[in-house]
Amino acid sequence: MKIPSYIENINEWKEKFIFSIPVKVRFSETDAFGHVNNTSAFVYFEEARMEFFKHLGFMQKWASVRYETMIVVADLQCDYIKQMTFDQKLSVSIHINHISRSSLDLHYMVVNENAEFCLTGRGTVVQISKNTGRSIPWDDEMKMVLEKELE
Amino acid sequence: MKIPSYIENINEWKEKFIFSIPVKVRFSETDAFGHVNNTSAFVYFEEARMEFFKHLGFMQKWASVRYETMIVVADLQCDYIKQMTFDQKLSVSIHINHISRSSLDLHYMVVNENAEFCLTGRGTVVQISKNTGRSIPWDDEMKMVLEKELE
Amino acid sequence: MKIPSYIENINEWKEKFIFSIPVKVRFSETDAFGHVNNTSAFVYFEEARMEFFKHLGFMQKWASVRYETMIVVADLQCDYIKQMTFDQKLSVSIHINHISRSSLDLHYMVVNENAEFCLTGRGTVVQISKNTGRSIPWDDEMKMVLEKELE
Amino acid sequence: MKIPSYIENINEWKEKFIFSIPVKVRFSETDAFGHVNNTSAFVYFEEARMEFFKHLGFMQKWASVRYETMIVVADLQCDYIKQMTFDQKLSVSIHINHISRSSLDLHYMVVNENAEFCLTGRGTVVQISKNTGRSIPWDDEMKMVLEKELE
């Protein structure tokens, strides 16, 4: 396995993930090459990210029409380690690698039932204003929640 | 070819379609059985429907935040006549079969490059209020536009 | 609620479903109107159908490269009763309404956490030869399994 | 605009793209935040990549059951510069940044109707054996075709 540049030590990296969701591969997520289509990886990442933000209590705010901020993806990357196939039970993990003023660097890990790496990934999300589209810094309450996750 | 119940005479039916869009099958729309996944049919139907509503001048209103109504799908059905595969050039046609007070019965036809039937379908869309979710009758201007399409 | 033509008595119909899967609405399954896109309904139907075929022991055969038959969707229909939104926990149920020589008429029901109907649907699947594409009748073993489900 | 690390000089980089496809944003590709969902970016990238491989004459081989190799995505990344919305007409461009023994480093660029950057991206694809899954070097004919693209 070739280690992506955003992972320093794969064994230490693995240990940082404490939040995971189960994902079963749907037939509609496969393609004519017989395996999971590359675009489905980002569907799994998004599901984990959304669950993670719910777990932090953030998603409830962003989804509300009255709340002034929302979250957007600034960049995403994925390394495809092992092909996945229909009906596999995956575990999709996410953790905060770095907290910035108004953004987060999130890391992703997908393993199959045999604990083999299938996907690794990372990407930045930014909190922005729904009106102006400009980035909005985390408030103190959010910062506290985020920093607690890094401990 | 078994004729679905919503088609009386297939040759006459075919002639009613005057609005069409081209669709090229994407690789991500296929599945591990090697052909286009059944769920992609409805993606093609929706694309044709949206283009049709733009052609009528309706979509511009519904997509506006200030406009009080939107359009929802009330039911949909699709008959799969011939398998489609990656990279095929399809023609997706749509026409109004029937105009009701606040809804439309739309028919769909998808043929491949050899003019073979791949999909036929139909479905009702309803104009509703964004606030109450209740159905909103077509206004006089919209009715005129719709009836002109039926001529 | 307007009852679709494939449902005679909604209360009796409801009771026929004994096989269900849980589905949580993903953010990528919503659209700019703020609710679940109409095409996602068929993704949920397919997931339930595949799980049902696994439960019957059929999917394992069809997915095998050496097995000579596969399953295709001949037609599908869906009635949209109640809008679904991001993060809702749905229950997607499926049952066999009718067994034919080489096909099945399957019915679908989707309810939300408050046991409200969101979607109802039906559709035919046909067992076909991977080589010729012709329909292949259920063998005695499969017929027995299918008929047991109807009891 | 923050320049991703895989772009040295944005103006020079822009000029390298000579192969483009038009993509119109579908309604089903948006999400409840009102814009194009982040996962759709990779659908656009794949469509451009597949068209590019057809243009090179490679896709025809890989899609054939008798041909011994296929192509897989090894990694992908995307930077989201500007939000895209329903019905926008995008231009999705692709070019070969680097040719390796059995792989390619491909770059992607998506601009809207006003020639504004919406997405930039890159990713490696690898030619592999359908049987063993191992990487297979480009043969002389393929290498010649690839190198001609770089000129």
XYZ file of C-alpha atoms in Angstrom:
604
model
C 0.000 0.000 0.000
C 1.363 3.365 -1.110
C 0.874 5.857 1.739
C -0.743 9.194 0.692
C 1.177 12.352 1.620
C -1.407 13.430 4.217
C -0.620 10.355 6.333
C 2.658 10.397 8.237
C 2.490 7.090 10.044
C -0.329 4.792 8.966
C -0.529 2.908 12.282
C -0.685 6.065 14.365
C -3.095 7.600 11.851
C -5.475 4.647 12.137
C -5.689 5.030 15.889
C -6.969 8.606 15.672
C -10.370 7.596 14.323
C -12.966 7.159 17.030
C -16.112 8.144 15.110
C -17.408 5.628 12.540
C -20.579 4.786 10.680
C -21.511 1.504 8.974
C -22.243 1.658 5.221
C -23.535 -1.233 3.150
C -22.662 -0.974 -0.563
C -25.792 -0.520 -2.681
C -26.125 -2.124 -6.095
C -26.758 1.299 -7.655
C -23.337 2.397 -6.344
C -21.507 -0.160 -8.511
C -20.620 0.305 -12.184
C -20.131 -1.818 -15.294
C -16.563 -2.690 -14.224
C -18.244 -4.739 -11.472
C -17.058 -2.774 -8.456
C -18.048 0.374 -6.557
C -17.855 3.434 -8.824
C -15.208 5.976 -7.789
C -17.839 8.690 -7.273
C -19.542 6.661 -4.503
C -16.501 7.157 -2.245
C -17.484 10.782 -1.771
C -21.083 9.820 -0.983
C -19.731 7.668 1.863
C -17.427 10.476 3.022
C -20.349 12.924 3.052
C -22.567 10.560 5.028
C -19.842 10.151 7.677
C -19.215 13.914 7.737
C -22.897 14.739 8.203
C -23.263 12.182 10.997
C -20.141 13.576 12.627
C -21.533 17.119 12.507
C -24.781 15.861 14.017
C -22.788 14.153 16.755
C -21.092 17.529 17.440
C -24.481 19.283 17.463
C -23.551 21.491 14.477
C -25.699 19.987 11.732
C -28.905 20.879 13.541
C -27.924 24.570 13.378
C -26.724 24.593 9.764
C -29.827 22.808 8.496
C -32.113 25.374 10.149
C -33.448 28.075 7.823
C -33.077 30.697 10.561
C -29.400 29.962 11.267
C -27.107 32.383 9.411
C -24.237 29.999 8.571
C -23.843 26.767 6.625
C -20.976 24.428 5.803
C -19.347 23.932 2.403
C -16.686 21.615 1.089
C -13.561 23.518 0.011
C -11.558 20.541 -1.190
C -11.639 16.751 -1.114
C -9.278 13.971 -1.976
C -9.508 10.208 -1.961
C -7.016 7.385 -2.388
C -8.476 4.116 -3.660
C -6.584 1.290 -1.941
C -8.814 -1.750 -2.468
C -11.797 -2.295 -4.723
C -15.168 -2.542 -3.001
C -18.073 -4.605 -4.296
C -21.840 -4.846 -3.965
C -23.159 -5.754 -0.541
C -19.910 -5.258 1.355
C -20.247 -3.917 4.874
C -17.913 -0.973 5.218
C -16.904 1.086 8.190
C -16.469 4.771 7.326
C -14.489 6.760 9.904
C -13.811 10.463 10.201
C -11.748 12.653 12.486
C -10.590 16.257 12.757
C -6.957 16.553 11.720
C -6.714 20.300 12.167
C -8.912 23.207 13.335
C -8.495 26.588 11.631
C -10.284 29.891 12.209
C -13.396 29.042 10.186
C -12.500 25.687 8.677
C -11.587 22.107 9.490
C -9.232 19.642 7.882
C -11.055 16.305 8.110
C -9.538 12.878 7.498
C -11.461 9.829 6.299
C -10.825 6.079 6.443
C -12.910 3.274 4.922
C -12.228 -0.362 5.806
C -14.082 -3.536 4.797
C -15.281 -6.459 6.929
C -11.768 -7.922 7.008
C -10.395 -4.630 8.359
C -8.579 -4.033 5.066
C -8.104 -0.430 3.961
C -10.356 0.395 1.006
C -10.214 4.191 0.955
C -8.336 6.946 2.713
C -9.089 10.612 2.226
C -9.074 14.133 3.506
C -10.704 17.449 2.821
C -11.397 20.912 4.150
C -14.829 22.222 5.095
C -15.530 25.892 5.731
C -18.294 27.563 7.695
C -19.762 30.350 5.541
C -22.509 32.939 5.764
C -25.689 31.939 3.925
C -26.080 35.550 2.813
C -22.628 36.701 1.808
C -20.892 33.375 1.146
C -17.932 34.632 3.214
C -16.203 32.414 5.767
C -17.432 32.798 9.369
C -15.080 31.935 12.291
C -16.172 29.266 14.784
C -17.806 30.901 17.812
C -16.482 30.067 21.288
C -19.010 27.341 21.913
C -18.241 25.597 18.626
C -14.502 25.970 19.181
C -14.812 24.274 22.547
C -16.724 21.380 21.045
C -14.189 20.998 18.230
C -11.153 21.156 20.512
C -12.644 18.534 22.783
C -12.731 16.171 19.799
C -8.998 16.630 19.253
C -8.033 15.609 22.784
C -42.751 -5.442 -26.998
C -45.502 -5.536 -24.391
C -47.434 -2.256 -24.543
C -47.953 -0.543 -21.141
C -51.550 0.279 -20.207
C -51.023 4.040 -20.534
C -50.346 3.674 -24.260
C -53.347 2.990 -26.477
C -51.733 2.882 -29.883
C -47.957 2.847 -29.892
C -47.599 4.378 -33.354
C -49.976 7.227 -32.644
C -48.403 7.660 -29.202
C -44.916 8.012 -30.688
C -46.057 10.830 -32.942
C -47.201 13.008 -30.055
C -43.670 13.722 -28.845
C -42.228 16.905 -30.263
C -39.931 17.957 -27.394
C -36.740 15.922 -26.936
C -33.341 16.219 -25.319
C -30.191 14.222 -26.080
C -28.680 12.218 -23.203
C -25.382 10.348 -23.343
C -25.139 7.454 -20.871
C -22.487 8.131 -18.220
C -20.310 5.351 -16.839
C -21.469 6.175 -13.307
C -25.046 5.451 -14.448
C -24.260 1.792 -15.180
C -24.174 -1.004 -12.588
C -22.355 -4.293 -11.997
C -24.790 -6.121 -14.330
C -23.082 -4.160 -17.131
C -26.008 -1.988 -18.223
C -27.703 1.239 -17.140
C -29.059 0.938 -13.596
C -32.863 1.130 -13.345
C -32.688 4.235 -11.144
C -30.973 6.236 -13.925
C -34.172 6.132 -16.004
C -35.758 8.614 -13.634
C -32.721 10.896 -13.788
C -33.228 11.046 -17.572
C -36.970 11.665 -17.145
C -36.292 14.500 -14.707
C -33.767 16.137 -17.004
C -36.289 16.087 -19.878
C -39.048 17.384 -17.591
C -36.932 20.272 -16.312
C -35.887 21.245 -19.847
C -39.529 21.069 -20.915
C -40.596 23.358 -18.064
C -37.847 25.792 -19.019
C -39.064 25.677 -22.612
C -42.565 26.565 -21.308
C -41.097 29.395 -19.197
C -42.278 27.777 -15.927
C -39.006 26.589 -14.425
C -37.657 30.135 -14.176
C -40.588 31.009 -11.873
C -40.465 27.880 -9.719
C -36.723 28.139 -9.162
C -37.048 31.739 -7.933
C -37.026 32.149 -4.139
C -39.662 34.894 -4.386
C -42.156 32.832 -6.402
C -44.792 31.237 -4.149
C -45.271 27.925 -5.978
C -43.067 24.983 -6.919
C -43.549 21.703 -8.715
C -43.505 18.224 -7.179
C -43.720 14.740 -8.591
C -46.886 12.948 -7.460
C -46.232 9.641 -9.202
C -43.905 8.109 -11.752
C -43.748 4.897 -13.692
C -41.299 3.413 -16.153
C -41.326 0.405 -18.447
C -37.904 -0.973 -19.340
C -38.083 -2.186 -22.948
C -34.461 -2.525 -23.988
C -31.259 -2.465 -21.961
C -29.092 0.607 -22.361
C -25.309 0.605 -22.017
C -22.439 3.012 -21.338
C -21.881 5.707 -23.933
C -25.147 5.213 -25.832
C -26.685 8.363 -27.259
C -30.313 8.456 -26.177
C -33.153 10.732 -27.142
C -35.452 11.490 -24.198
C -38.852 12.881 -25.206
C -41.678 14.277 -23.115
C -45.190 15.499 -23.821
C -48.300 16.537 -21.914
C -50.880 13.783 -22.024
C -53.464 15.564 -19.909
C -53.919 18.916 -18.144
C -55.797 18.986 -14.833
C -56.613 21.872 -12.518
C -53.223 22.045 -10.800
C -51.436 19.036 -12.256
C -50.184 17.494 -15.482
C -49.980 13.917 -16.697
C -46.669 13.734 -18.547
C -45.542 10.929 -20.856
C -41.925 9.966 -21.515
C -40.193 8.055 -24.312
C -36.515 7.081 -24.549
C -35.081 5.682 -27.782
C -31.505 4.745 -28.687
C -29.436 5.643 -31.761
C -31.190 2.933 -33.784
C -34.585 4.436 -32.905
C -35.368 1.404 -30.757
C -37.578 1.930 -27.720
C -35.561 1.667 -24.505
C -37.958 3.193 -21.977
C -41.515 4.436 -21.881
C -43.036 6.142 -18.871
C -45.532 8.508 -17.413
C -46.134 10.475 -14.248
C -48.085 13.274 -12.640
C -46.584 16.547 -11.459
C -48.470 18.979 -9.240
C -47.978 22.689 -8.681
C -47.974 23.336 -4.933
C -47.554 26.273 -2.569
C -44.059 26.514 -1.062
C -45.646 27.575 2.225
C -48.640 25.307 2.702
C -47.728 22.379 0.444
C -51.274 22.512 -0.992
C -51.931 22.236 -4.718
C -52.263 25.552 -6.590
C -54.292 25.711 -9.834
C -52.587 26.884 -13.024
C -53.205 30.595 -13.545
C -54.676 31.780 -16.871
C -51.323 32.535 -18.405
C -49.905 29.134 -17.530
C -53.072 27.389 -18.725
C -52.773 29.106 -22.089
C -49.160 28.021 -22.454
C -50.036 24.426 -21.492
C -53.019 24.195 -23.813
C -50.978 25.485 -26.705
C -48.629 22.524 -26.198
C -51.525 20.103 -26.576
C -52.626 21.437 -29.961
C -54.211 10.196 0.703
C -55.180 9.123 -2.796
C -54.885 5.336 -3.032
C -52.951 4.060 -6.095
C -54.762 1.557 -8.316
C -52.476 -1.331 -7.318
C -53.720 -1.128 -3.720
C -57.213 -2.440 -3.070
C -57.488 -1.930 0.660
C -54.725 0.130 2.230
C -55.075 -1.391 5.701
C -54.972 -4.977 4.440
C -52.171 -4.033 2.049
C -50.041 -2.633 4.878
C -50.278 -5.867 6.800
C -48.742 -7.934 4.001
C -45.276 -6.466 4.451
C -43.082 -8.530 6.744
C -39.647 -7.792 5.219
C -38.221 -4.319 5.867
C -34.891 -2.525 5.853
C -33.967 0.741 7.584
C -32.762 3.590 5.346
C -31.414 6.895 6.584
C -31.778 9.763 4.080
C -28.385 10.982 2.878
C -27.707 14.639 2.174
C -26.662 13.780 -1.393
C -30.156 12.307 -1.925
C -31.842 15.682 -1.410
C -32.226 18.387 -4.064
C -32.428 22.170 -4.268
C -36.159 22.084 -3.412
C -34.976 21.014 0.069
C -36.418 17.494 0.118
C -35.480 14.031 -1.132
C -35.180 14.005 -4.934
C -37.761 11.828 -6.682
C -35.052 9.611 -8.203
C -33.856 8.520 -4.743
C -37.114 6.610 -4.195
C -35.963 3.996 -6.675
C -32.566 3.720 -4.975
C -34.410 2.841 -1.760
C -36.659 0.357 -3.609
C -33.617 -1.327 -5.162
C -31.838 -1.625 -1.839
C -34.891 -3.314 -0.292
C -35.272 -5.588 -3.330
C -31.631 -6.687 -3.242
C -31.804 -7.385 0.488
C -35.009 -9.337 -0.064
C -33.383 -11.453 -2.785
C -30.438 -12.111 -0.472
C -32.873 -13.143 2.252
C -34.431 -15.608 -0.252
C -30.953 -16.900 -1.200
C -31.357 -15.770 -4.844
C -28.979 -12.810 -4.997
C -25.954 -15.010 -4.223
C -26.705 -17.026 -7.396
C -27.440 -14.072 -9.689
C -24.318 -12.193 -8.615
C -22.092 -15.200 -9.390
C -20.305 -15.042 -12.756
C -20.854 -18.777 -13.286
C -24.620 -18.678 -12.750
C -26.496 -18.487 -16.066
C -29.386 -16.210 -15.029
C -29.741 -12.709 -13.638
C -32.617 -10.457 -12.636
C -33.824 -7.362 -14.459
C -36.437 -4.742 -13.714
C -39.274 -4.822 -16.270
C -41.281 -1.944 -14.855
C -41.450 0.250 -11.787
C -43.866 2.764 -10.387
C -43.885 4.989 -7.348
C -46.472 7.205 -5.670
C -45.089 10.081 -3.635
C -47.344 10.541 -0.611
C -45.285 12.638 1.781
C -42.074 14.572 1.280
C -38.981 13.132 2.918
C -36.068 15.229 4.184
C -32.394 14.867 5.060
C -31.581 12.601 7.981
C -35.024 10.995 8.276
C -35.045 7.362 9.333
C -37.219 5.452 6.875
C -38.462 1.911 6.866
C -38.540 0.413 3.359
C -40.701 -2.711 3.044
C -41.158 -5.133 0.173
C -43.368 -8.131 -0.491
C -44.311 -10.421 -3.360
C -47.745 -9.533 -4.669
C -47.806 -12.126 -7.433
C -45.605 -14.950 -8.767
C -45.584 -15.596 -12.538
C -43.670 -18.177 -14.579
C -40.373 -16.241 -14.701
C -41.287 -12.968 -13.038
C -42.523 -11.403 -9.819
C -44.811 -8.492 -9.096
C -43.259 -6.795 -6.071
C -44.883 -4.137 -3.892
C -43.028 -1.472 -1.923
C -43.926 0.706 1.070
C -41.855 3.462 2.677
C -42.877 4.989 6.011
C -41.141 7.583 8.177
C -40.410 7.566 11.920
C -43.986 8.620 12.682
C -45.289 5.641 10.672
C -46.624 8.010 8.023
C -46.722 6.759 4.441
C -44.054 8.485 2.338
C -43.933 6.247 -0.744
C -45.845 3.309 -2.140
C -44.797 1.458 -5.235
C -44.757 -1.673 -7.317
C -42.835 -3.239 -10.143
C -42.103 -6.415 -12.048
C -38.743 -8.170 -12.067
C -37.911 -10.940 -14.550
C -35.308 -13.684 -14.363
C -33.420 -13.729 -17.670
C -30.553 -15.641 -19.264
C -27.243 -13.763 -19.131
C -26.471 -15.072 -22.622
C -29.700 -14.750 -24.580
C -31.529 -12.121 -22.529
C -34.662 -14.324 -22.695
C -36.828 -14.916 -19.642
C -36.047 -18.109 -17.662
C -38.796 -19.747 -15.561
C -38.215 -20.216 -11.826
C -36.872 -23.712 -11.124
C -38.690 -25.932 -8.587
C -36.442 -24.946 -5.718
C -36.881 -21.230 -6.357
C -40.632 -21.633 -6.815
C -40.868 -23.339 -3.448
C -38.962 -20.527 -1.754
C -41.142 -17.891 -3.443
C -44.420 -19.594 -2.628
C -43.416 -19.947 0.993
C -43.090 -16.146 1.125
C -46.685 -15.734 -0.032
C -48.170 -17.859 2.744
C -8.746 32.208 -5.403
C -6.386 29.989 -3.404
C -4.244 28.011 -5.859
C -4.058 24.247 -5.153
C -0.568 22.770 -4.803
C -0.805 20.807 -8.055
C -1.028 24.059 -10.049
C 2.182 26.034 -10.415
C 1.012 28.925 -12.551
C -2.743 29.192 -13.009
C -2.545 31.063 -16.329
C -0.094 28.612 -17.881
C -2.063 25.713 -16.400
C -5.300 26.937 -18.003
C -3.709 26.961 -21.431
C -2.810 23.264 -21.307
C -6.415 22.101 -21.615
C -7.455 21.403 -25.177
C -10.016 18.636 -24.604
C -13.368 19.704 -23.136
C -16.931 18.462 -22.856
C -20.064 20.474 -22.126
C -22.047 19.477 -19.019
C -25.414 20.927 -18.045
C -26.147 20.720 -14.302
C -29.090 18.389 -13.613
C -31.595 19.101 -10.872
C -30.851 15.710 -9.290
C -27.212 16.826 -8.927
C -28.131 19.653 -6.540
C -28.735 19.269 -2.806
C -30.790 20.895 -0.070
C -28.216 23.696 0.340
C -29.430 24.837 -3.109
C -26.254 24.226 -5.099
C -24.499 21.322 -6.818
C -23.635 18.589 -4.310
C -19.888 18.029 -3.830
C -20.151 14.415 -5.034
C -21.369 15.546 -8.492
C -17.931 17.044 -9.224
C -16.501 13.563 -9.592
C -19.351 12.527 -11.898
C -18.358 15.409 -14.188
C -14.663 14.457 -13.922
C -15.489 10.848 -14.849
C -17.570 11.862 -17.824
C -14.707 14.015 -19.165
C -12.189 11.229 -18.475
C -14.258 8.617 -20.308
C -14.771 10.908 -23.291
C -11.055 11.632 -23.313
C -10.204 7.912 -23.326
C -12.665 7.392 -26.174
C -11.003 10.245 -28.038
C -7.650 8.439 -27.539
C -9.190 5.152 -28.734
C -8.536 3.442 -25.364
C -12.044 3.190 -23.948
C -13.175 0.943 -26.802
C -10.521 -1.616 -25.756
C -11.108 -1.448 -22.013
C -14.867 -1.792 -22.371
C -14.489 -4.951 -24.477
C -14.969 -8.218 -22.585
C -12.154 -9.848 -24.572
C -9.559 -7.167 -23.795
C -7.330 -8.181 -20.857
C -6.857 -4.753 -19.229
C -9.098 -2.097 -17.744
C -8.602 1.284 -16.108
C -9.053 2.149 -12.444
C -8.893 5.343 -10.461
C -6.005 5.331 -7.964
C -6.642 8.734 -6.443
C -8.719 11.838 -7.028
C -8.834 15.327 -5.629
C -11.028 18.329 -6.219
C -10.909 21.968 -5.177
C -14.256 23.741 -5.038
C -13.695 27.327 -6.176
C -17.173 28.598 -6.996
C -20.596 27.154 -6.270
C -22.501 25.761 -9.224
C -26.272 25.746 -9.505
C -29.042 23.951 -11.389
C -29.097 24.446 -15.134
C -25.658 26.012 -15.443
C -23.750 25.161 -18.592
C -20.292 24.016 -17.568
C -17.219 23.216 -19.590
C -15.275 20.275 -18.153
C -11.693 20.013 -19.410
C -9.075 17.338 -18.937
C -5.438 16.920 -19.870
C -2.531 14.599 -19.172
C -0.129 16.173 -16.706
C 2.263 13.242 -16.539
C 2.704 9.788 -18.112
C 4.135 6.994 -15.991
C 4.836 3.338 -16.819
C 1.252 2.100 -16.367
C -0.506 5.187 -15.063
C -1.434 8.762 -15.882
C -1.692 11.879 -13.791
C -4.743 13.706 -15.166
C -5.740 17.293 -14.432
C -9.290 18.651 -14.528
C -10.778 22.121 -14.872
C -14.442 23.139 -14.716
C -15.547 26.641 -15.694
C -19.027 28.171 -15.940
C -20.626 30.221 -18.730
C -18.804 33.346 -17.543
C -15.462 31.516 -17.793
C -15.165 31.587 -14.004
C -13.316 28.699 -12.342
C -15.741 26.415 -10.496
C -13.612 23.335 -9.915
C -10.018 22.277 -10.381
C -8.796 18.762 -9.781
C -6.366 15.997 -10.470
C -6.044 12.263 -10.107
C -4.131 9.181 -11.128
C -5.578 6.358 -13.235
C -3.825 3.013 -13.622
C -4.145 0.376 -16.320
C -4.607 -3.010 -14.605
C -5.129 -6.631 -15.597
C -8.757 -7.737 -15.377
C -7.546 -11.105 -14.055
C -4.797 -10.325 -11.587
C -5.594 -6.704 -10.710
C -1.910 -5.894 -11.219
C -0.777 -2.775 -13.095
C -0.007 -3.308 -16.802
C 2.435 -0.942 -18.579
C 1.229 1.003 -21.620
C 2.141 -0.842 -24.817
C 4.102 0.984 -27.533
C 1.027 1.967 -29.476
C -0.695 3.421 -26.411
C 2.469 5.206 -25.331
C 2.718 6.870 -28.725
C -0.889 8.053 -28.525
C -0.365 9.388 -24.999
C 2.853 11.186 -25.798
C 1.293 12.835 -28.797
C -1.276 14.384 -26.431
C 1.485 15.964 -24.350
C 3.071 17.793 -27.261
